[in-house]
């Protein structure tokens, strides 16, 4: 079985004072595939320390392969709706079991090595 490393929580170990944004940018730069959990508010600009609008901008700018997990009917943020329009996604409703397609999509992106 192939081992996969993951960056899950930008605040882990920061004690609230760490360089969260720097950590996110570093991990985006070095990742092979980004698995993006997209709620209705994904892409919202919230503060200068960290927000998903900046995260999405980094992913798009760096042309990172993404597995989008759409967890809403529509995006509240036009920026996210526009940036993610037409991209393949896996739907996953909050509280529902993990979709079988999700793991397959991640494995495919890792194998393709885009």
PDB file of N, CA and C in Angstrom:
ATOM      1  N   UNK A   1       0.847  -1.184   0.000  1.00  0.00           N
ATOM      2  CA  UNK A   1       0.000   0.000   0.000  1.00  0.00           C
ATOM      3  C   UNK A   1       0.893   1.248   0.000  1.00  0.00           C
ATOM      4  N   UNK A   2       0.543   2.181  -0.830  1.00  0.00           N
ATOM      5  CA  UNK A   2       1.295   3.428  -0.949  1.00  0.00           C
ATOM      6  C   UNK A   2       0.981   4.346   0.224  1.00  0.00           C
ATOM      7  N   UNK A   3       2.021   4.945   0.801  1.00  0.00           N
ATOM      8  CA  UNK A   3       1.838   5.876   1.903  1.00  0.00           C
ATOM      9  C   UNK A   3       1.636   7.284   1.348  1.00  0.00           C
ATOM     10  N   UNK A   4       0.672   7.987   1.922  1.00  0.00           N
ATOM     11  CA  UNK A   4       0.371   9.346   1.498  1.00  0.00           C
ATOM     12  C   UNK A   4       0.484  10.260   2.703  1.00  0.00           C
ATOM     13  N   UNK A   5       1.184  11.361   2.563  1.00  0.00           N
ATOM     14  CA  UNK A   5       1.230  12.351   3.631  1.00  0.00           C
ATOM     15  C   UNK A   5       0.202  13.436   3.332  1.00  0.00           C
ATOM     16  N   UNK A   6      -0.299  14.046   4.392  1.00  0.00           N
ATOM     17  CA  UNK A   6      -1.341  15.055   4.222  1.00  0.00           C
ATOM     18  C   UNK A   6      -1.134  16.211   5.180  1.00  0.00           C
ATOM     19  N   UNK A   7      -1.489  17.380   4.738  1.00  0.00           N
ATOM     20  CA  UNK A   7      -1.497  18.587   5.550  1.00  0.00           C
ATOM     21  C   UNK A   7      -2.958  18.889   5.829  1.00  0.00           C
ATOM     22  N   UNK A   8      -3.366  18.738   7.093  1.00  0.00           N
ATOM     23  CA  UNK A   8      -4.781  18.823   7.405  1.00  0.00           C
ATOM     24  C   UNK A   8      -5.204  20.097   8.117  1.00  0.00           C
ATOM     25  N   UNK A   9      -4.439  20.543   9.084  1.00  0.00           N
ATOM     26  CA  UNK A   9      -4.897  21.629   9.937  1.00  0.00           C
ATOM     27  C   UNK A   9      -3.847  22.735  10.006  1.00  0.00           C
ATOM     28  N   UNK A  10      -4.120  23.884   9.390  1.00  0.00           N
ATOM     29  CA  UNK A  10      -3.120  24.962   9.375  1.00  0.00           C
ATOM     30  C   UNK A  10      -2.848  25.550  10.744  1.00  0.00           C
ATOM     31  N   UNK A  11      -3.714  25.310  11.720  1.00  0.00           N
ATOM     32  CA  UNK A  11      -3.507  25.893  13.048  1.00  0.00           C
ATOM     33  C   UNK A  11      -2.852  24.920  14.010  1.00  0.00           C
ATOM     34  N   UNK A  12      -2.698  23.663  13.603  1.00  0.00           N
ATOM     35  CA  UNK A  12      -2.132  22.661  14.489  1.00  0.00           C
ATOM     36  C   UNK A  12      -0.727  23.037  14.915  1.00  0.00           C
ATOM     37  N   UNK A  13      -0.521  23.069  16.207  1.00  0.00           N
ATOM     38  CA  UNK A  13       0.794  23.370  16.751  1.00  0.00           C
ATOM     39  C   UNK A  13       1.179  24.830  16.691  1.00  0.00           C
ATOM     40  N   UNK A  14       0.319  25.691  16.178  1.00  0.00           N
ATOM     41  CA  UNK A  14       0.692  27.106  16.067  1.00  0.00           C
ATOM     42  C   UNK A  14       0.458  27.852  17.367  1.00  0.00           C
ATOM     43  N   UNK A  15      -0.376  27.283  18.254  1.00  0.00           N
ATOM     44  CA  UNK A  15      -0.672  27.966  19.507  1.00  0.00           C
ATOM     45  C   UNK A  15      -1.334  29.306  19.276  1.00  0.00           C
ATOM     46  N   UNK A  16      -1.890  29.488  18.112  1.00  0.00           N
ATOM     47  CA  UNK A  16      -2.560  30.745  17.806  1.00  0.00           C
ATOM     48  C   UNK A  16      -1.612  31.826  17.311  1.00  0.00           C
ATOM     49  N   UNK A  17      -0.311  31.641  17.473  1.00  0.00           N
ATOM     50  CA  UNK A  17       0.621  32.693  17.082  1.00  0.00           C
ATOM     51  C   UNK A  17       1.535  32.303  15.946  1.00  0.00           C
ATOM     52  N   UNK A  18       1.316  31.117  15.384  1.00  0.00           N
ATOM     53  CA  UNK A  18       2.178  30.650  14.310  1.00  0.00           C
ATOM     54  C   UNK A  18       1.895  31.350  12.997  1.00  0.00           C
ATOM     55  N   UNK A  19       2.745  31.084  12.047  1.00  0.00           N
ATOM     56  CA  UNK A  19       2.583  31.664  10.725  1.00  0.00           C
ATOM     57  C   UNK A  19       1.697  30.747   9.903  1.00  0.00           C
ATOM     58  N   UNK A  20       0.392  30.842  10.128  1.00  0.00           N
ATOM     59  CA  UNK A  20      -0.566  29.956   9.480  1.00  0.00           C
ATOM     60  C   UNK A  20      -0.519  30.116   7.969  1.00  0.00           C
ATOM     61  N   UNK A  21      -0.553  31.344   7.492  1.00  0.00           N
ATOM     62  CA  UNK A  21      -0.573  31.581   6.047  1.00  0.00           C
ATOM     63  C   UNK A  21       0.699  31.061   5.383  1.00  0.00           C
ATOM     64  N   UNK A  22       1.831  31.280   6.006  1.00  0.00           N
ATOM     65  CA  UNK A  22       3.093  30.776   5.463  1.00  0.00           C
ATOM     66  C   UNK A  22       3.101  29.266   5.372  1.00  0.00           C
ATOM     67  N   UNK A  23       2.546  28.620   6.361  1.00  0.00           N
ATOM     68  CA  UNK A  23       2.451  27.172   6.369  1.00  0.00           C
ATOM     69  C   UNK A  23       1.554  26.679   5.236  1.00  0.00           C
ATOM     70  N   UNK A  24       0.440  27.345   5.023  1.00  0.00           N
ATOM     71  CA  UNK A  24      -0.479  26.969   3.946  1.00  0.00           C
ATOM     72  C   UNK A  24       0.182  27.132   2.586  1.00  0.00           C
ATOM     73  N   UNK A  25       0.820  28.261   2.368  1.00  0.00           N
ATOM     74  CA  UNK A  25       1.485  28.517   1.087  1.00  0.00           C
ATOM     75  C   UNK A  25       2.576  27.481   0.839  1.00  0.00           C
ATOM     76  N   UNK A  26       3.375  27.168   1.858  1.00  0.00           N
ATOM     77  CA  UNK A  26       4.429  26.155   1.707  1.00  0.00           C
ATOM     78  C   UNK A  26       3.848  24.799   1.330  1.00  0.00           C
ATOM     79  N   UNK A  27       2.777  24.425   1.999  1.00  0.00           N
ATOM     80  CA  UNK A  27       2.178  23.122   1.726  1.00  0.00           C
ATOM     81  C   UNK A  27       1.502  23.073   0.362  1.00  0.00           C
ATOM     82  N   UNK A  28       0.903  24.163  -0.066  1.00  0.00           N
ATOM     83  CA  UNK A  28       0.335  24.218  -1.422  1.00  0.00           C
ATOM     84  C   UNK A  28       1.448  24.082  -2.456  1.00  0.00           C
ATOM     85  N   UNK A  29       2.548  24.764  -2.218  1.00  0.00           N
ATOM     86  CA  UNK A  29       3.670  24.711  -3.155  1.00  0.00           C
ATOM     87  C   UNK A  29       4.198  23.285  -3.311  1.00  0.00           C
ATOM     88  N   UNK A  30       4.237  22.531  -2.233  1.00  0.00           N
ATOM     89  CA  UNK A  30       4.859  21.212  -2.268  1.00  0.00           C
ATOM     90  C   UNK A  30       3.893  20.045  -2.475  1.00  0.00           C
ATOM     91  N   UNK A  31       2.604  20.319  -2.469  1.00  0.00           N
ATOM     92  CA  UNK A  31       1.659  19.206  -2.605  1.00  0.00           C
ATOM     93  C   UNK A  31       1.579  18.728  -4.049  1.00  0.00           C
ATOM     94  N   UNK A  32       1.242  17.458  -4.199  1.00  0.00           N
ATOM     95  CA  UNK A  32       1.019  16.894  -5.527  1.00  0.00           C
ATOM     96  C   UNK A  32      -0.422  17.100  -5.948  1.00  0.00           C
ATOM     97  N   UNK A  33      -1.338  16.987  -4.986  1.00  0.00           N
ATOM     98  CA  UNK A  33      -2.770  17.139  -5.218  1.00  0.00           C
ATOM     99  C   UNK A  33      -3.377  17.812  -4.004  1.00  0.00           C
ATOM    100  N   UNK A  34      -4.253  18.768  -4.227  1.00  0.00           N
ATOM    101  CA  UNK A  34      -4.984  19.412  -3.130  1.00  0.00           C
ATOM    102  C   UNK A  34      -6.398  18.860  -3.095  1.00  0.00           C
ATOM    103  N   UNK A  35      -6.803  18.364  -1.940  1.00  0.00           N
ATOM    104  CA  UNK A  35      -8.177  17.927  -1.740  1.00  0.00           C
ATOM    105  C   UNK A  35      -8.875  19.090  -1.052  1.00  0.00           C
ATOM    106  N   UNK A  36      -9.820  19.707  -1.749  1.00  0.00           N
ATOM    107  CA  UNK A  36     -10.435  20.952  -1.287  1.00  0.00           C
ATOM    108  C   UNK A  36     -11.883  20.690  -0.892  1.00  0.00           C
ATOM    109  N   UNK A  37     -12.188  20.898   0.386  1.00  0.00           N
ATOM    110  CA  UNK A  37     -13.551  20.742   0.886  1.00  0.00           C
ATOM    111  C   UNK A  37     -14.256  22.081   0.723  1.00  0.00           C
ATOM    112  N   UNK A  38     -15.191  22.127  -0.199  1.00  0.00           N
ATOM    113  CA  UNK A  38     -15.837  23.382  -0.587  1.00  0.00           C
ATOM    114  C   UNK A  38     -17.245  23.479  -0.014  1.00  0.00           C
ATOM    115  N   UNK A  39     -17.394  24.302   1.011  1.00  0.00           N
ATOM    116  CA  UNK A  39     -18.717  24.616   1.541  1.00  0.00           C
ATOM    117  C   UNK A  39     -19.242  25.843   0.802  1.00  0.00           C
ATOM    118  N   UNK A  40     -20.439  26.271   1.139  1.00  0.00           N
ATOM    119  CA  UNK A  40     -21.036  27.437   0.475  1.00  0.00           C
ATOM    120  C   UNK A  40     -20.170  28.678   0.620  1.00  0.00           C
ATOM    121  N   UNK A  41     -19.434  28.789   1.719  1.00  0.00           N
ATOM    122  CA  UNK A  41     -18.631  29.993   1.966  1.00  0.00           C
ATOM    123  C   UNK A  41     -17.189  29.871   1.473  1.00  0.00           C
ATOM    124  N   UNK A  42     -16.863  28.779   0.789  1.00  0.00           N
ATOM    125  CA  UNK A  42     -15.487  28.639   0.297  1.00  0.00           C
ATOM    126  C   UNK A  42     -15.166  29.784  -0.656  1.00  0.00           C
ATOM    127  N   UNK A  43     -14.002  30.371  -0.471  1.00  0.00           N
ATOM    128  CA  UNK A  43     -13.584  31.503  -1.289  1.00  0.00           C
ATOM    129  C   UNK A  43     -13.856  32.845  -0.641  1.00  0.00           C
ATOM    130  N   UNK A  44     -14.372  32.833   0.579  1.00  0.00           N
ATOM    131  CA  UNK A  44     -14.666  34.081   1.287  1.00  0.00           C
ATOM    132  C   UNK A  44     -13.381  34.678   1.870  1.00  0.00           C
ATOM    133  N   UNK A  45     -13.238  35.967   1.723  1.00  0.00           N
ATOM    134  CA  UNK A  45     -12.132  36.698   2.325  1.00  0.00           C
ATOM    135  C   UNK A  45     -12.551  37.057   3.752  1.00  0.00           C
ATOM    136  N   UNK A  46     -11.840  36.514   4.749  1.00  0.00           N
ATOM    137  CA  UNK A  46     -12.264  36.711   6.136  1.00  0.00           C
ATOM    138  C   UNK A  46     -11.293  37.533   6.970  1.00  0.00           C
ATOM    139  N   UNK A  47     -10.006  37.301   6.831  1.00  0.00           N
ATOM    140  CA  UNK A  47      -9.030  38.079   7.599  1.00  0.00           C
ATOM    141  C   UNK A  47      -7.669  38.020   6.917  1.00  0.00           C
ATOM    142  N   UNK A  48      -6.725  38.755   7.437  1.00  0.00           N
ATOM    143  CA  UNK A  48      -5.416  38.809   6.792  1.00  0.00           C
ATOM    144  C   UNK A  48      -4.485  37.680   7.236  1.00  0.00           C
ATOM    145  N   UNK A  49      -4.881  36.863   8.204  1.00  0.00           N
ATOM    146  CA  UNK A  49      -4.051  35.739   8.628  1.00  0.00           C
ATOM    147  C   UNK A  49      -4.278  34.507   7.766  1.00  0.00           C
ATOM    148  N   UNK A  50      -5.534  34.254   7.433  1.00  0.00           N
ATOM    149  CA  UNK A  50      -5.870  33.067   6.657  1.00  0.00           C
ATOM    150  C   UNK A  50      -7.305  33.175   6.176  1.00  0.00           C
ATOM    151  N   UNK A  51      -7.528  32.880   4.922  1.00  0.00           N
ATOM    152  CA  UNK A  51      -8.893  32.749   4.416  1.00  0.00           C
ATOM    153  C   UNK A  51      -8.872  31.858   3.181  1.00  0.00           C
ATOM    154  N   UNK A  52     -10.028  31.307   2.857  1.00  0.00           N
ATOM    155  CA  UNK A  52     -10.091  30.366   1.746  1.00  0.00           C
ATOM    156  C   UNK A  52     -10.026  31.050   0.386  1.00  0.00           C
ATOM    157  N   UNK A  53     -10.253  32.352   0.354  1.00  0.00           N
ATOM    158  CA  UNK A  53     -10.079  33.066  -0.914  1.00  0.00           C
ATOM    159  C   UNK A  53      -8.602  33.058  -1.306  1.00  0.00           C
ATOM    160  N   UNK A  54      -7.743  33.332  -0.349  1.00  0.00           N
ATOM    161  CA  UNK A  54      -6.302  33.297  -0.598  1.00  0.00           C
ATOM    162  C   UNK A  54      -5.815  31.895  -0.930  1.00  0.00           C
ATOM    163  N   UNK A  55      -6.372  30.920  -0.232  1.00  0.00           N
ATOM    164  CA  UNK A  55      -6.023  29.522  -0.501  1.00  0.00           C
ATOM    165  C   UNK A  55      -6.374  29.160  -1.946  1.00  0.00           C
ATOM    166  N   UNK A  56      -7.588  29.488  -2.362  1.00  0.00           N
ATOM    167  CA  UNK A  56      -8.022  29.193  -3.725  1.00  0.00           C
ATOM    168  C   UNK A  56      -7.157  29.932  -4.743  1.00  0.00           C
ATOM    169  N   UNK A  57      -6.837  31.171  -4.459  1.00  0.00           N
ATOM    170  CA  UNK A  57      -5.983  31.948  -5.368  1.00  0.00           C
ATOM    171  C   UNK A  57      -4.626  31.277  -5.543  1.00  0.00           C
ATOM    172  N   UNK A  58      -4.053  30.763  -4.458  1.00  0.00           N
ATOM    173  CA  UNK A  58      -2.762  30.067  -4.540  1.00  0.00           C
ATOM    174  C   UNK A  58      -2.870  28.800  -5.385  1.00  0.00           C
ATOM    175  N   UNK A  59      -3.939  28.046  -5.165  1.00  0.00           N
ATOM    176  CA  UNK A  59      -4.124  26.809  -5.929  1.00  0.00           C
ATOM    177  C   UNK A  59      -4.278  27.090  -7.422  1.00  0.00           C
ATOM    178  N   UNK A  60      -5.061  28.099  -7.752  1.00  0.00           N
ATOM    179  CA  UNK A  60      -5.280  28.452  -9.156  1.00  0.00           C
ATOM    180  C   UNK A  60      -3.999  29.009  -9.773  1.00  0.00           C
ATOM    181  N   UNK A  61      -3.341  29.909  -9.063  1.00  0.00           N
ATOM    182  CA  UNK A  61      -2.109  30.538  -9.571  1.00  0.00           C
ATOM    183  C   UNK A  61      -1.037  29.488  -9.854  1.00  0.00           C
ATOM    184  N   UNK A  62      -0.939  28.510  -8.980  1.00  0.00           N
ATOM    185  CA  UNK A  62       0.093  27.477  -9.131  1.00  0.00           C
ATOM    186  C   UNK A  62      -0.362  26.303  -9.991  1.00  0.00           C
ATOM    187  N   UNK A  63      -1.603  26.385 -10.476  1.00  0.00           N
ATOM    188  CA  UNK A  63      -2.186  25.334 -11.322  1.00  0.00           C
ATOM    189  C   UNK A  63      -2.060  23.947 -10.691  1.00  0.00           C
ATOM    190  N   UNK A  64      -2.371  23.890  -9.419  1.00  0.00           N
ATOM    191  CA  UNK A  64      -2.287  22.635  -8.683  1.00  0.00           C
ATOM    192  C   UNK A  64      -3.452  21.722  -9.038  1.00  0.00           C
ATOM    193  N   UNK A  65      -3.179  20.443  -9.222  1.00  0.00           N
ATOM    194  CA  UNK A  65      -4.276  19.498  -9.404  1.00  0.00           C
ATOM    195  C   UNK A  65      -5.135  19.493  -8.143  1.00  0.00           C
ATOM    196  N   UNK A  66      -6.442  19.500  -8.320  1.00  0.00           N
ATOM    197  CA  UNK A  66      -7.347  19.546  -7.177  1.00  0.00           C
ATOM    198  C   UNK A  66      -8.397  18.453  -7.295  1.00  0.00           C
ATOM    199  N   UNK A  67      -8.750  17.909  -6.151  1.00  0.00           N
ATOM    200  CA  UNK A  67      -9.936  17.074  -6.043  1.00  0.00           C
ATOM    201  C   UNK A  67     -10.913  17.922  -5.250  1.00  0.00           C
ATOM    202  N   UNK A  68     -11.954  18.360  -5.909  1.00  0.00           N
ATOM    203  CA  UNK A  68     -12.942  19.223  -5.259  1.00  0.00           C
ATOM    204  C   UNK A  68     -14.024  18.369  -4.627  1.00  0.00           C
ATOM    205  N   UNK A  69     -14.311  18.680  -3.375  1.00  0.00           N
ATOM    206  CA  UNK A  69     -15.385  18.011  -2.657  1.00  0.00           C
ATOM    207  C   UNK A  69     -16.444  19.077  -2.403  1.00  0.00           C
ATOM    208  N   UNK A  70     -17.485  19.022  -3.198  1.00  0.00           N
ATOM    209  CA  UNK A  70     -18.534  20.046  -3.117  1.00  0.00           C
ATOM    210  C   UNK A  70     -19.533  19.658  -2.034  1.00  0.00           C
ATOM    211  N   UNK A  71     -19.605  20.487  -1.006  1.00  0.00           N
ATOM    212  CA  UNK A  71     -20.438  20.197   0.163  1.00  0.00           C
ATOM    213  C   UNK A  71     -21.600  21.187   0.279  1.00  0.00           C
ATOM    214  N   UNK A  72     -22.064  21.675  -0.863  1.00  0.00           N
ATOM    215  CA  UNK A  72     -23.144  22.660  -0.879  1.00  0.00           C
ATOM    216  C   UNK A  72     -23.837  22.617  -2.238  1.00  0.00           C
ATOM    217  N   UNK A  73     -24.978  23.270  -2.319  1.00  0.00           N
ATOM    218  CA  UNK A  73     -25.681  23.346  -3.599  1.00  0.00           C
ATOM    219  C   UNK A  73     -25.071  24.395  -4.514  1.00  0.00           C
ATOM    220  N   UNK A  74     -24.634  25.511  -3.894  1.00  0.00           N
ATOM    221  CA  UNK A  74     -24.028  26.592  -4.675  1.00  0.00           C
ATOM    222  C   UNK A  74     -23.059  27.353  -3.782  1.00  0.00           C
ATOM    223  N   UNK A  75     -22.112  28.034  -4.428  1.00  0.00           N
ATOM    224  CA  UNK A  75     -21.134  28.833  -3.695  1.00  0.00           C
ATOM    225  C   UNK A  75     -21.683  30.242  -3.490  1.00  0.00           C
ATOM    226  N   UNK A  76     -21.557  30.750  -2.263  1.00  0.00           N
ATOM    227  CA  UNK A  76     -21.982  32.117  -1.973  1.00  0.00           C
ATOM    228  C   UNK A  76     -21.039  33.147  -2.592  1.00  0.00           C
ATOM    229  N   UNK A  77     -19.804  32.739  -2.800  1.00  0.00           N
ATOM    230  CA  UNK A  77     -18.778  33.654  -3.276  1.00  0.00           C
ATOM    231  C   UNK A  77     -18.624  33.537  -4.788  1.00  0.00           C
ATOM    232  N   UNK A  78     -18.844  34.611  -5.497  1.00  0.00           N
ATOM    233  CA  UNK A  78     -18.723  34.605  -6.955  1.00  0.00           C
ATOM    234  C   UNK A  78     -17.312  34.220  -7.385  1.00  0.00           C
ATOM    235  N   UNK A  79     -16.312  34.636  -6.606  1.00  0.00           N
ATOM    236  CA  UNK A  79     -14.923  34.300  -6.922  1.00  0.00           C
ATOM    237  C   UNK A  79     -14.743  32.781  -6.986  1.00  0.00           C
ATOM    238  N   UNK A  80     -15.248  32.070  -5.979  1.00  0.00           N
ATOM    239  CA  UNK A  80     -15.129  30.611  -5.954  1.00  0.00           C
ATOM    240  C   UNK A  80     -15.945  29.992  -7.085  1.00  0.00           C
ATOM    241  N   UNK A  81     -17.159  30.461  -7.263  1.00  0.00           N
ATOM    242  CA  UNK A  81     -18.019  29.921  -8.317  1.00  0.00           C
ATOM    243  C   UNK A  81     -17.338  30.047  -9.678  1.00  0.00           C
ATOM    244  N   UNK A  82     -16.719  31.182  -9.927  1.00  0.00           N
ATOM    245  CA  UNK A  82     -16.043  31.423 -11.196  1.00  0.00           C
ATOM    246  C   UNK A  82     -14.780  30.578 -11.333  1.00  0.00           C
ATOM    247  N   UNK A  83     -13.963  30.544 -10.284  1.00  0.00           N
ATOM    248  CA  UNK A  83     -12.693  29.809 -10.333  1.00  0.00           C
ATOM    249  C   UNK A  83     -12.903  28.305 -10.447  1.00  0.00           C
ATOM    250  N   UNK A  84     -13.993  27.790  -9.881  1.00  0.00           N
ATOM    251  CA  UNK A  84     -14.225  26.352  -9.847  1.00  0.00           C
ATOM    252  C   UNK A  84     -15.196  25.865 -10.924  1.00  0.00           C
ATOM    253  N   UNK A  85     -15.747  26.817 -11.678  1.00  0.00           N
ATOM    254  CA  UNK A  85     -16.735  26.477 -12.699  1.00  0.00           C
ATOM    255  C   UNK A  85     -16.163  25.489 -13.716  1.00  0.00           C
ATOM    256  N   UNK A  86     -16.918  24.459 -13.987  1.00  0.00           N
ATOM    257  CA  UNK A  86     -16.530  23.493 -15.002  1.00  0.00           C
ATOM    258  C   UNK A  86     -15.561  22.421 -14.537  1.00  0.00           C
ATOM    259  N   UNK A  87     -15.049  22.536 -13.321  1.00  0.00           N
ATOM    260  CA  UNK A  87     -14.124  21.526 -12.821  1.00  0.00           C
ATOM    261  C   UNK A  87     -14.905  20.339 -12.265  1.00  0.00           C
ATOM    262  N   UNK A  88     -14.334  19.165 -12.426  1.00  0.00           N
ATOM    263  CA  UNK A  88     -14.953  17.955 -11.899  1.00  0.00           C
ATOM    264  C   UNK A  88     -14.961  18.018 -10.372  1.00  0.00           C
ATOM    265  N   UNK A  89     -16.011  17.508  -9.771  1.00  0.00           N
ATOM    266  CA  UNK A  89     -16.089  17.490  -8.311  1.00  0.00           C
ATOM    267  C   UNK A  89     -16.820  16.247  -7.836  1.00  0.00           C
ATOM    268  N   UNK A  90     -16.645  15.964  -6.558  1.00  0.00           N
ATOM    269  CA  UNK A  90     -17.352  14.875  -5.894  1.00  0.00           C
ATOM    270  C   UNK A  90     -18.286  15.528  -4.889  1.00  0.00           C
ATOM    271  N   UNK A  91     -19.549  15.184  -4.924  1.00  0.00           N
ATOM    272  CA  UNK A  91     -20.496  15.726  -3.950  1.00  0.00           C
ATOM    273  C   UNK A  91     -20.427  14.914  -2.661  1.00  0.00           C
ATOM    274  N   UNK A  92     -20.471  15.631  -1.530  1.00  0.00           N
ATOM    275  CA  UNK A  92     -20.480  14.968  -0.229  1.00  0.00           C
ATOM    276  C   UNK A  92     -21.307  15.823   0.710  1.00  0.00           C
ATOM    277  N   UNK A  93     -22.500  15.374   1.015  1.00  0.00           N
ATOM    278  CA  UNK A  93     -23.383  16.111   1.917  1.00  0.00           C
ATOM    279  C   UNK A  93     -22.926  15.918   3.353  1.00  0.00           C
ATOM    280  N   UNK A  94     -23.002  16.973   4.137  1.00  0.00           N
ATOM    281  CA  UNK A  94     -22.632  16.912   5.548  1.00  0.00           C
ATOM    282  C   UNK A  94     -23.471  15.826   6.222  1.00  0.00           C
ATOM    283  N   UNK A  95     -22.799  14.945   6.951  1.00  0.00           N
ATOM    284  CA  UNK A  95     -23.476  13.863   7.649  1.00  0.00           C
ATOM    285  C   UNK A  95     -23.634  12.595   6.836  1.00  0.00           C
ATOM    286  N   UNK A  96     -23.377  12.663   5.536  1.00  0.00           N
ATOM    287  CA  UNK A  96     -23.495  11.484   4.668  1.00  0.00           C
ATOM    288  C   UNK A  96     -22.203  10.668   4.731  1.00  0.00           C
ATOM    289  N   UNK A  97     -22.280   9.377   4.417  1.00  0.00           N
ATOM    290  CA  UNK A  97     -21.059   8.560   4.373  1.00  0.00           C
ATOM    291  C   UNK A  97     -20.091   9.076   3.309  1.00  0.00           C
ATOM    292  N   UNK A  98     -18.830   8.788   3.498  1.00  0.00           N
ATOM    293  CA  UNK A  98     -17.804   9.169   2.530  1.00  0.00           C
ATOM    294  C   UNK A  98     -18.122   8.537   1.172  1.00  0.00           C
ATOM    295  N   UNK A  99     -18.199   9.352   0.126  1.00  0.00           N
ATOM    296  CA  UNK A  99     -18.494   8.796  -1.204  1.00  0.00           C
ATOM    297  C   UNK A  99     -17.347   7.912  -1.705  1.00  0.00           C
ATOM    298  N   UNK A 100     -17.679   6.768  -2.260  1.00  0.00           N
ATOM    299  CA  UNK A 100     -16.664   5.865  -2.811  1.00  0.00           C
ATOM    300  C   UNK A 100     -15.827   6.566  -3.873  1.00  0.00           C
ATOM    301  N   UNK A 101     -16.472   7.419  -4.644  1.00  0.00           N
ATOM    302  CA  UNK A 101     -15.788   8.134  -5.731  1.00  0.00           C
ATOM    303  C   UNK A 101     -14.667   9.035  -5.238  1.00  0.00           C
ATOM    304  N   UNK A 102     -14.759   9.494  -3.997  1.00  0.00           N
ATOM    305  CA  UNK A 102     -13.765  10.444  -3.492  1.00  0.00           C
ATOM    306  C   UNK A 102     -12.378   9.818  -3.430  1.00  0.00           C
ATOM    307  N   UNK A 103     -12.271   8.667  -2.829  1.00  0.00           N
ATOM    308  CA  UNK A 103     -10.967   7.999  -2.735  1.00  0.00           C
ATOM    309  C   UNK A 103     -10.433   7.681  -4.127  1.00  0.00           C
ATOM    310  N   UNK A 104     -11.302   7.214  -5.003  1.00  0.00           N
ATOM    311  CA  UNK A 104     -10.887   6.906  -6.375  1.00  0.00           C
ATOM    312  C   UNK A 104     -10.383   8.157  -7.097  1.00  0.00           C
ATOM    313  N   UNK A 105     -11.039   9.290  -6.860  1.00  0.00           N
ATOM    314  CA  UNK A 105     -10.614  10.550  -7.495  1.00  0.00           C
ATOM    315  C   UNK A 105      -9.240  10.989  -6.999  1.00  0.00           C
ATOM    316  N   UNK A 106      -9.009  10.846  -5.713  1.00  0.00           N
ATOM    317  CA  UNK A 106      -7.698  11.210  -5.149  1.00  0.00           C
ATOM    318  C   UNK A 106      -6.617  10.295  -5.711  1.00  0.00           C
ATOM    319  N   UNK A 107      -6.889   8.998  -5.717  1.00  0.00           N
ATOM    320  CA  UNK A 107      -5.911   8.043  -6.262  1.00  0.00           C
ATOM    321  C   UNK A 107      -5.604   8.334  -7.730  1.00  0.00           C
ATOM    322  N   UNK A 108      -6.628   8.663  -8.510  1.00  0.00           N
ATOM    323  CA  UNK A 108      -6.432   8.958  -9.935  1.00  0.00           C
ATOM    324  C   UNK A 108      -5.547  10.186 -10.119  1.00  0.00           C
ATOM    325  N   UNK A 109      -5.804  11.228  -9.352  1.00  0.00           N
ATOM    326  CA  UNK A 109      -4.988  12.458  -9.465  1.00  0.00           C
ATOM    327  C   UNK A 109      -3.546  12.202  -9.073  1.00  0.00           C
ATOM    328  N   UNK A 110      -3.335  11.394  -8.026  1.00  0.00           N
ATOM    329  CA  UNK A 110      -1.971  11.072  -7.617  1.00  0.00           C
ATOM    330  C   UNK A 110      -1.263  10.241  -8.676  1.00  0.00           C
ATOM    331  N   UNK A 111      -1.982   9.316  -9.271  1.00  0.00           N
ATOM    332  CA  UNK A 111      -1.395   8.453 -10.304  1.00  0.00           C
ATOM    333  C   UNK A 111      -1.073   9.239 -11.562  1.00  0.00           C
ATOM    334  N   UNK A 112      -1.975  10.131 -11.944  1.00  0.00           N
ATOM    335  CA  UNK A 112      -1.759  10.916 -13.164  1.00  0.00           C
ATOM    336  C   UNK A 112      -0.591  11.878 -13.015  1.00  0.00           C
ATOM    337  N   UNK A 113      -0.336  12.323 -11.770  1.00  0.00           N
ATOM    338  CA  UNK A 113       0.802  13.186 -11.511  1.00  0.00           C
ATOM    339  C   UNK A 113       0.810  14.472 -12.304  1.00  0.00           C
ATOM    340  N   UNK A 114      -0.368  15.016 -12.516  1.00  0.00           N
ATOM    341  CA  UNK A 114      -0.476  16.245 -13.315  1.00  0.00           C
ATOM    342  C   UNK A 114       0.205  17.401 -12.680  1.00  0.00           C
TER     343      UNK A 114
END
